[in-house]
XYZ file of C-alpha atoms in Angstrom:
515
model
C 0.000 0.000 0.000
C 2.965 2.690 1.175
C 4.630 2.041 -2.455
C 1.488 2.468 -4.084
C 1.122 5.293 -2.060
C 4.351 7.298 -2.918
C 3.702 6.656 -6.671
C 0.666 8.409 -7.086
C 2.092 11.399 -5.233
C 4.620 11.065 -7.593
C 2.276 10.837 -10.520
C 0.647 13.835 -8.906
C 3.455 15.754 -8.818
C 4.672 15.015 -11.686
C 1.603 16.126 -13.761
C 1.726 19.239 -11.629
C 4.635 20.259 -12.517
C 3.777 19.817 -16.365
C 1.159 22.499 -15.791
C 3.490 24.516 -13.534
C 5.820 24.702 -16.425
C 3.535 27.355 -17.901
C 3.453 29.794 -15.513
C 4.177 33.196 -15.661
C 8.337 34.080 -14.569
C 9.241 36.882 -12.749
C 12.784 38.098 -12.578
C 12.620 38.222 -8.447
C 12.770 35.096 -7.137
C 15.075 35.110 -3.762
C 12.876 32.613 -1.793
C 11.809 28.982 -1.749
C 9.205 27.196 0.090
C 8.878 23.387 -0.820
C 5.479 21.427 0.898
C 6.446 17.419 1.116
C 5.559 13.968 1.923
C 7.150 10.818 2.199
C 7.901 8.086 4.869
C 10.120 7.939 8.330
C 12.631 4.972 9.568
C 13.876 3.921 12.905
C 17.409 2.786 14.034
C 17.720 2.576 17.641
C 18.413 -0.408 20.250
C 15.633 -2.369 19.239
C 16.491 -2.802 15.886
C 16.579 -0.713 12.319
C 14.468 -0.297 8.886
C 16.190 1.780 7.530
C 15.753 1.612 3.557
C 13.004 -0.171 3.233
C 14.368 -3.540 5.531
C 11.552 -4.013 8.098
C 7.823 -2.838 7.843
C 6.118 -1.089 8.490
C 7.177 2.299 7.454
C 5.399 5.469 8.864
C 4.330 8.772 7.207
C 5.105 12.049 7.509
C 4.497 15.738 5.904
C 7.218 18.405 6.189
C 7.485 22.373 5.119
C 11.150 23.772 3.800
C 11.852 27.643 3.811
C 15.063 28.745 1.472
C 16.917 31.930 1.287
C 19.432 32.695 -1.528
C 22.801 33.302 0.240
C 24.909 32.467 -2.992
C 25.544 30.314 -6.297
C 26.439 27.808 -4.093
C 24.751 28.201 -0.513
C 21.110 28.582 0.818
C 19.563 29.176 3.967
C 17.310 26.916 4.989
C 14.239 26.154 7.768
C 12.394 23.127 7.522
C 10.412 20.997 9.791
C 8.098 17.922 9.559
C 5.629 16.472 11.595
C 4.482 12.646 11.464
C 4.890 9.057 13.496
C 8.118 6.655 13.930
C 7.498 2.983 15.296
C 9.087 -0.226 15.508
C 8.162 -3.848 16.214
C 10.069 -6.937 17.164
C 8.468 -10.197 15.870
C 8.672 -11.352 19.882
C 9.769 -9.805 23.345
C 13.646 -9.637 24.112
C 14.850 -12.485 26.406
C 15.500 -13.675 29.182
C 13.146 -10.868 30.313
C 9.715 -11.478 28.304
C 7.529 -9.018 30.355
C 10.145 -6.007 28.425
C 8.608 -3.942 25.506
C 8.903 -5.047 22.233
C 8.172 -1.894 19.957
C 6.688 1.363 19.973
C 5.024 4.319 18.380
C 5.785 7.703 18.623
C 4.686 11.174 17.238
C 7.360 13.324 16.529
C 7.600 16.995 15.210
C 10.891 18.343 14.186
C 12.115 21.678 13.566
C 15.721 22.808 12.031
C 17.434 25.450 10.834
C 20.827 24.828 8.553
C 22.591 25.296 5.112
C 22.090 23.787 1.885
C 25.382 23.754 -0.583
C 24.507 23.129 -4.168
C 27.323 20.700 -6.099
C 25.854 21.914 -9.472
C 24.506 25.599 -9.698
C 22.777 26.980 -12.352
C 21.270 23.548 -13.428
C 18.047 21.972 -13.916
C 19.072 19.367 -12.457
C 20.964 19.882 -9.068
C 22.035 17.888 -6.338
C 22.691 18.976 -3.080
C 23.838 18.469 0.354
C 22.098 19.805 3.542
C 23.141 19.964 6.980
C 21.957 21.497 10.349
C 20.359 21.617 13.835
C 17.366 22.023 15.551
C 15.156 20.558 18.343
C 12.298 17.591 18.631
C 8.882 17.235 20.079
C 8.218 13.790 21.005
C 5.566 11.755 22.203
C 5.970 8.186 22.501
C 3.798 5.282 23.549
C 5.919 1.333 23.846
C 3.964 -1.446 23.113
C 3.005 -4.612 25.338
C 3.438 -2.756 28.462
C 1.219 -3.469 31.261
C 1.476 0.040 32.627
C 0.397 1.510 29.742
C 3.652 3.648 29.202
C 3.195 6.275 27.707
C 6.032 9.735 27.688
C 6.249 13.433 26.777
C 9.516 14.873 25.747
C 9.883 18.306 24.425
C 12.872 20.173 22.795
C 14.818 17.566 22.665
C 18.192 18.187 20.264
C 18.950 17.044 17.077
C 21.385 16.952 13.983
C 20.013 16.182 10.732
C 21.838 15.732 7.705
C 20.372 14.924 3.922
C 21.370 14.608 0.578
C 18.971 15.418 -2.386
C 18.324 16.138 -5.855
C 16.473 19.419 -7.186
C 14.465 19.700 -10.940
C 13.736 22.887 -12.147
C 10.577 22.953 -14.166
C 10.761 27.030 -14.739
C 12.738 29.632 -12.032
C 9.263 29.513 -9.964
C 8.221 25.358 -10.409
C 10.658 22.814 -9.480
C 10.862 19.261 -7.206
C 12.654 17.757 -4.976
C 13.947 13.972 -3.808
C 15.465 13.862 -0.602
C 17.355 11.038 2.017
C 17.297 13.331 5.634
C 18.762 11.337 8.523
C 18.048 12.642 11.999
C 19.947 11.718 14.934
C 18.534 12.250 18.789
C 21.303 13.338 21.959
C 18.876 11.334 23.636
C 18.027 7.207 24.058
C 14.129 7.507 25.001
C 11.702 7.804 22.772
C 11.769 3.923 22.319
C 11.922 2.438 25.879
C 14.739 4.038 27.559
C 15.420 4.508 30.453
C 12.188 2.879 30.649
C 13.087 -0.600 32.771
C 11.680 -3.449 34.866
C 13.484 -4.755 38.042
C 17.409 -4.397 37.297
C 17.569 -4.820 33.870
C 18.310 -1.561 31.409
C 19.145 -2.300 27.638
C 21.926 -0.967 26.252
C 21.687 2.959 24.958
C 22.258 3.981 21.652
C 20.768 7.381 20.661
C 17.608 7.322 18.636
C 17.766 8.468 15.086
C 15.343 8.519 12.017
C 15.442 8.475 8.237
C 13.228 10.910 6.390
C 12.743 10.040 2.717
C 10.832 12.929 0.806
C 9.180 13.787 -2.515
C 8.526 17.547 -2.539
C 7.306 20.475 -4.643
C 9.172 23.651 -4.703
C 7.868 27.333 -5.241
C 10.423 29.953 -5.632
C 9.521 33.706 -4.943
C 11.071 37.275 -4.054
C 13.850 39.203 -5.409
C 15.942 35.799 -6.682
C 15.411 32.504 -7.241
C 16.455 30.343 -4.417
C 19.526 28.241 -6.144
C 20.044 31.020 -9.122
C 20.778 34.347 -7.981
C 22.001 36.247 -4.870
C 19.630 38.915 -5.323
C 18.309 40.318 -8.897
C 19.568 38.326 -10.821
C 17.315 38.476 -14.662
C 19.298 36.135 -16.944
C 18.368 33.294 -14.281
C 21.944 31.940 -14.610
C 22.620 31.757 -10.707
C 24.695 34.950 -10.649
C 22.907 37.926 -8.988
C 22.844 40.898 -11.466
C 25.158 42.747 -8.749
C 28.259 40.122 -9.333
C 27.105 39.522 -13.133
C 29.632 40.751 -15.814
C 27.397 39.391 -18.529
C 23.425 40.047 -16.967
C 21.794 39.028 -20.418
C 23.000 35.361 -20.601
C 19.905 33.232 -21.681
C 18.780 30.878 -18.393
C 18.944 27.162 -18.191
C 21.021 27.421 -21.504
C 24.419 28.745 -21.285
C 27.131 27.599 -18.795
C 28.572 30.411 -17.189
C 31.892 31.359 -14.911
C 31.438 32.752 -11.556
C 31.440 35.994 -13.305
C 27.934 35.325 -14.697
C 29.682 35.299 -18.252
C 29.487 32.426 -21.204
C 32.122 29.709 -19.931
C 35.717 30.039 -21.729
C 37.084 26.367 -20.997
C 40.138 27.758 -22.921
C 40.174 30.770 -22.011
C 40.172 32.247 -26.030
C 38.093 34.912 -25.084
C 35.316 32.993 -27.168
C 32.407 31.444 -24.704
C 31.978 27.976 -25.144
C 28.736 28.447 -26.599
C 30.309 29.985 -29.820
C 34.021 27.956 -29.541
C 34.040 25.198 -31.942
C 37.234 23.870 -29.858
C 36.184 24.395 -26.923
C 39.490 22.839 -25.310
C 42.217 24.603 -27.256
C 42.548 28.294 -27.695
C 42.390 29.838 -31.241
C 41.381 33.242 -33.210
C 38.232 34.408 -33.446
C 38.243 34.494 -37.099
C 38.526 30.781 -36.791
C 35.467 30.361 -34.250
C 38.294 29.820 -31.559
C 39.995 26.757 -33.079
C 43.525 26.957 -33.112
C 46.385 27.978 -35.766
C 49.210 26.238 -34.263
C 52.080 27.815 -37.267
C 50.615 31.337 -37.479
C 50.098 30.956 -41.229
C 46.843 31.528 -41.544
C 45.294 27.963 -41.965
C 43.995 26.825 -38.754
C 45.086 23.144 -37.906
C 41.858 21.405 -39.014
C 42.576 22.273 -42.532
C 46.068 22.386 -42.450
C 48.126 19.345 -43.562
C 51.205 21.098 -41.807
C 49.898 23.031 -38.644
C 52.949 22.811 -36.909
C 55.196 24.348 -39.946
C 53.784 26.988 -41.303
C 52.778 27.172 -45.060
C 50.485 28.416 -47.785
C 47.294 28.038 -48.416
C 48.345 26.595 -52.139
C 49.762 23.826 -49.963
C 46.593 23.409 -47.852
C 49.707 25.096 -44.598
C 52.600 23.400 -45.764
C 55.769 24.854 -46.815
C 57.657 24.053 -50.114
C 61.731 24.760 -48.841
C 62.644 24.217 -52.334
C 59.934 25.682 -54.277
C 59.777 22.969 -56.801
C 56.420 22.679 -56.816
C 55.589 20.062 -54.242
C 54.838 20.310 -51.172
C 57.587 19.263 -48.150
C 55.138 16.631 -47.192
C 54.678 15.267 -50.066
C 58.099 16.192 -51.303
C 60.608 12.924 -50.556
C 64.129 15.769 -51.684
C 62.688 18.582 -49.696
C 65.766 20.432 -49.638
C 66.367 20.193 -53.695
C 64.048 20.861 -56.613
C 62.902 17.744 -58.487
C 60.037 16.660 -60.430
C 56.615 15.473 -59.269
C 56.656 12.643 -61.084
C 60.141 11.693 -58.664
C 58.017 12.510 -55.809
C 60.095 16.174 -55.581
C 63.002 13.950 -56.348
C 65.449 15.232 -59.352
C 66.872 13.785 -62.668
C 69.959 16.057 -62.869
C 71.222 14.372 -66.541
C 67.317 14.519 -67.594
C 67.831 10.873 -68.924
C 64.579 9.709 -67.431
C 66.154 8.113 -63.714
C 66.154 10.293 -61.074
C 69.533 11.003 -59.227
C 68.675 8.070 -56.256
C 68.769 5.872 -58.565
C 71.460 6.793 -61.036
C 74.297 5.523 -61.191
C 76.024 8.197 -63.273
C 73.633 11.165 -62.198
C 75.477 13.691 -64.177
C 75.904 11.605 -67.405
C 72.761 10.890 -69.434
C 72.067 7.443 -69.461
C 69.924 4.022 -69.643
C 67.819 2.327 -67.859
C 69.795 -1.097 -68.242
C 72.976 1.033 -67.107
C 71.729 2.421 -64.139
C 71.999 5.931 -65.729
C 75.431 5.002 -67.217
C 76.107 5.084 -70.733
C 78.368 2.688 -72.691
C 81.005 5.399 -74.074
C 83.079 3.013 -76.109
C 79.939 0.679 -77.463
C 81.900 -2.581 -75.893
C 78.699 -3.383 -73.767
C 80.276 -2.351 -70.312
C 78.075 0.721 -69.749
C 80.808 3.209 -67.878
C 79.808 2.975 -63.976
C 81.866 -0.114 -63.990
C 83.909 0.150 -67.167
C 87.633 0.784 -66.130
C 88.373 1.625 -69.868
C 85.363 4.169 -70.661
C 87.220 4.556 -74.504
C 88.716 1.779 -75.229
C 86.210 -0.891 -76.176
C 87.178 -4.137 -74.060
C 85.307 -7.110 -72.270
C 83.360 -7.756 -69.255
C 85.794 -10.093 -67.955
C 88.275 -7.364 -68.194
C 85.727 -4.704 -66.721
C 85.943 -2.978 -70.307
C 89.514 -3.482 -70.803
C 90.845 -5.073 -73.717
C 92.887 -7.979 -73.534
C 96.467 -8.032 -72.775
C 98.421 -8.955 -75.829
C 100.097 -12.482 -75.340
C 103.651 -10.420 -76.190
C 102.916 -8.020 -73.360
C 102.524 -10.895 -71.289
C 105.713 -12.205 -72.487
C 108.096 -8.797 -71.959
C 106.448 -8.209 -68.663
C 108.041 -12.234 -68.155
C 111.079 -11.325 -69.320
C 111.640 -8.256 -67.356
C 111.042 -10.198 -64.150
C 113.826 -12.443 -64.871
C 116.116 -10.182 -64.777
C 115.289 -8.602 -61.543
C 117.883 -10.038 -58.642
C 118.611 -8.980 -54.830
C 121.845 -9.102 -52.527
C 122.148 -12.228 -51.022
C 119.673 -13.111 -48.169
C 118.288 -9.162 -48.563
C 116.267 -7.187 -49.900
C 117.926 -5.199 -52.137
C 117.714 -5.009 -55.654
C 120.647 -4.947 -57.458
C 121.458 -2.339 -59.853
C 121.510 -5.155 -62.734
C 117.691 -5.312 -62.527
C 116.871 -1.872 -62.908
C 116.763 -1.813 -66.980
C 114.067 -4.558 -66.359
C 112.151 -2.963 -64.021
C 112.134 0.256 -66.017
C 110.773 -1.556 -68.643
C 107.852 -2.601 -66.602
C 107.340 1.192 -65.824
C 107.270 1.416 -69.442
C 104.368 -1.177 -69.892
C 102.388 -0.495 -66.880
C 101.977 3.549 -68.908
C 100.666 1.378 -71.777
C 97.823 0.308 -70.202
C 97.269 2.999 -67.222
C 93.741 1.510 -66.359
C 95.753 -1.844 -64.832
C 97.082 -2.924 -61.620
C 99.657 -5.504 -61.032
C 100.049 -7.923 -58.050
C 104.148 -8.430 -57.053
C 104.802 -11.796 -56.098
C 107.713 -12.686 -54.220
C 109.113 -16.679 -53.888
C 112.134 -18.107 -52.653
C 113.483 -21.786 -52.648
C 113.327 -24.257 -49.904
C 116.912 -23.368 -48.341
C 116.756 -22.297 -45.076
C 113.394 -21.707 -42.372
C 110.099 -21.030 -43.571
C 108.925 -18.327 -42.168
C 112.064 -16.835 -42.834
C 111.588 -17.476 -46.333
C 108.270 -16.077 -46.184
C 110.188 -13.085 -44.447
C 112.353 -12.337 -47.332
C 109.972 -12.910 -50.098
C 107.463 -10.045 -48.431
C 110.553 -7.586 -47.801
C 111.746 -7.992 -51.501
C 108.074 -7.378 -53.313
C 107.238 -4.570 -51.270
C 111.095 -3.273 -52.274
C 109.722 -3.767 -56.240
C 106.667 -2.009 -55.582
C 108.912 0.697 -53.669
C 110.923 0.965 -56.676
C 108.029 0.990 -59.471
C 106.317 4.246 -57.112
C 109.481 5.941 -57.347
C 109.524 5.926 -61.217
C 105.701 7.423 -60.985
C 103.483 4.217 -60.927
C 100.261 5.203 -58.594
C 100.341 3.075 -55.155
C 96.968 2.304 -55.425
C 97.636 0.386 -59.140
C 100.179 -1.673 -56.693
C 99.748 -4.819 -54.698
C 102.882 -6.477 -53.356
C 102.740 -10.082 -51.271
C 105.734 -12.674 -50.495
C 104.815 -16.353 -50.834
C 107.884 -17.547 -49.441
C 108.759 -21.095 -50.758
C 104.733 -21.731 -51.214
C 104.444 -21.554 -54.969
C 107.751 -23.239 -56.624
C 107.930 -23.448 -60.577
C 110.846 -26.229 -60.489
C 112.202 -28.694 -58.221
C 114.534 -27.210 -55.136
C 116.055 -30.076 -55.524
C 118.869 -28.884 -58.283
C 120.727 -25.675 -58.169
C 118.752 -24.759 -61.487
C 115.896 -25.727 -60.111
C 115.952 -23.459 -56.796
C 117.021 -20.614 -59.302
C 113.869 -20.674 -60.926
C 112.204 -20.462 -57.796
C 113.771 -17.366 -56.519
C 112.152 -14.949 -58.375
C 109.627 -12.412 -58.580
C 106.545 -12.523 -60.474
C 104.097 -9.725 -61.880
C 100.398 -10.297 -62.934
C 98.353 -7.532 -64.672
C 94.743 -7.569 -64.281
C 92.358 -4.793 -64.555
């Protein structure tokens, strides 16, 4: 029946405040009175229902006066009036003859403050706090003297949390949780005893849970303005920078002004980025790179551009954007993404092997100068037509081959050193003479000795007498780099050491031209 009850008060309300919606506004509303209903629960030593956990539940009507202090604060009075009970399902033991419940009218009266966690809202919740006194009378059940007991201004502390729905600035209602606690244990049997026994005190308290419909009136609406306040936005008009904000619509600062969140200087309500500060040519979104392209259409906003480029820059004003623009730092061509083809042969310069030098495709960029098929990036002869064996060198001629063989036999050192004798040098100037023939060659120097003696010592002496060839062929102009000198020691013998002619053969020194 009780939940049935509360929802046709609800109903009630509801619909009321449908209609109340159309009433006329008036730009003073500083006070609030709010007429309620709703249902009261006990917690004390005999037990608790508090939410609903033990029937029955008891009713009570209440009145709430409100005066504007600020966005945030009211003033408030409020009192109820109605009945509190519990009953235990059997006496307490071991003492049977004890009461087991009760039933007691109680009227309340308070004064305190309510703060407002959201102001300028339709919807608002709130906390409330405060003090005030109670009128009691109480009557315990299954007593056989009838007990009955007055108590008058007895104190209490009530605190409550709520919401609040404005309808208009006049209409509005209210849900509300109050809890009121007693500095007193005797409203429900104490210190009410039989023979020695007392139960155990714990202070009476009380849960109000309200439905109520609020009426604001006066110079402010209680909740949304200290005193005139006409754009209803919960700044009085004496504290409001901006007095002509619309109500109920606009978010506003404490100033009574159009909320900046970015601080742009552009209210919210007109800020398309509401969270980052921008221009107000740009309806307060932001141009990161100053060029005139705010970042939402610019492909660059943090470098700043034209708006050919849609705000990017092009360093070398080929054309193409730095974005888009893989050589930002040289002209190109588009088709090179901003890349260029220095030669013009069609391959851009990243890929090209001879970038200055037009070109093909097969040659990396390279042409074949000399038509032998060895395009030039790795032709050592670029004019003289040769093979690819050769790198693009023409063959040696077989009688090359057989002066440069000729020369080296007539090369000889001092005993057990490395020094040439002057006997050899005709020779060796006569492979100075071939090596100009054919500049694009190198030539290995090998140096062998015979089997007489230690090994590595051998090996010793063959090194020491092909670098003093190579020595020799720099000093009549021969470029180091064309030279390669390495000692075998006895490793590589052309005839048997066995016979005198044999190990003369194989102390020698070789040459090998290759390109």
């Amino acid at each position: 029946m009780l939940k049935k009850r509360l929802l046709s008060i609800s109903v009630a309300a509801l619909f009321a405040g449908s209609i109340f919606t159309a009433g006329a506004q008036n730009a003073d509303h500083k006070f609030g009175v709010e007429l309620n209903g709703g249902l009261r629960e006990y917690q004390g030593d005999l037990g608790s229902s508090l939410f609903f956990q033990n029937a029955p539940n008891y009713q009570a009507v209440g009145l709430n006066l409100g005066y504007y202090i600020s966005p945030s604060f009211d003033a408030v009075l409020y009192a109820s009036v109605g009945e509190v009970g519990f009953h235990t399902q059997k006496p307490f033991l071991p003492y049977p003859q004890s009461a087991a419940g009760f039933r007691a009218q109680i009227t309340d009266f308070n004064g305190g403050i309510r703060f407002k966690i959201l102001k300028g809202r339709k919807l608002t919740p709130y906390l409330m706090a405060g003090w005030g006194a109670l009128y009691i009378q109480s009557q315990l059940d299954n007593d056989p003297n009838a007990y009955s007991a007055k108590y008058s201004g007895q104190g209490n502390l009530s605190g409550a949390f709520g919401i609040q729905y404005s309808f208009s600035p006049r209409f509005g209602i209210r849900l509300q949780s109050m809890a009121n606690y007693t500095f007193n244990d005797v409203w429900d049997g104490e210190p009410y005893s039989y023979g020695t026994h007392t139960r155990n005190k714990n202070n009476d308290m009380y849960m109000y849970h309200s439905f109520g419909l609020v009426y604001n009136f006066g110079a402010a609406s209680e909740g949304g303005g200290g005193m005139r306040d006409k754009d209803k936005d919960g700044v009085p008009d004496k504290l409001d920078l901006c007095p002509k904000t619309k109500p109920y619509e606009l978010p506003v600062n404490e100033d009574g002004c159009p909320k900046d969140s970015d601080n742009d200087s552009i209210p919210d309500y007109m800020d398309s980025c509401i969270n980052q500060a921008g221009p107000r040519k740009f309806n307060g979104c932001p141009d990161t790179d100053k060029d005139g392209i705010k970042d939402a259409e610019d492909r660059c906003p943090n470098n700043a551009g034209s708006i050919e480029f849609k705000g990017c820059p092009d360093t070398d004003g080929d054309g193409i954007p730095d974005i888009d623009d893989e050589c930002p730092a040289i002209k190109g061509l588009a088709v090179f993404k901003g890349c260029p083809d220095t030669d013009g042969d069609g391959i851009e310069n990243r890929k090209d092997k001879c970038p200055d030098v037009a070109g093909d495709i097969a040659g990396e960029g390279c042409p074949d100068t000399d038509g032998d098929g060895v395009y030039d990036n790795i032709d050592r002869c670029i004019n003289k037509p040769g093979t690819l064996a050769n790198k693009g060198c023409p063959e040696i001629k077989q009688e090359v081959k057989e002066r440069i063989k000729l020369a080296a036999k007539g090369i000889f050192f001092e005993t057990g050193k490395d020094v040439i004798k002057a006997e050899s040098f005709d020779d060796l100037d006569k492979l100075v003479s071939i090596l100009n023939e054919y500049p694009e060659s190198s030539v290995y120097v090998e140096g062998h000795t015979d089997d007489v003696g230690d090994d590595a010592a051998n090996l010793d002496l063959s090194q020491r007498r092909a670098n003093s060839v190579k020595t020799y062929l720099q000093a009549k102009g021969v470029a180091a780099e064309r030279l390669t000198s390495t000692g075998y020691g006895e490793t590589k013998p052309v005839a048997d050491n066995k016979t005198k002619a044999g190990k003369a053969l194989n102390r020698r020194v070789d040459f090998n031209l290759v390109y």
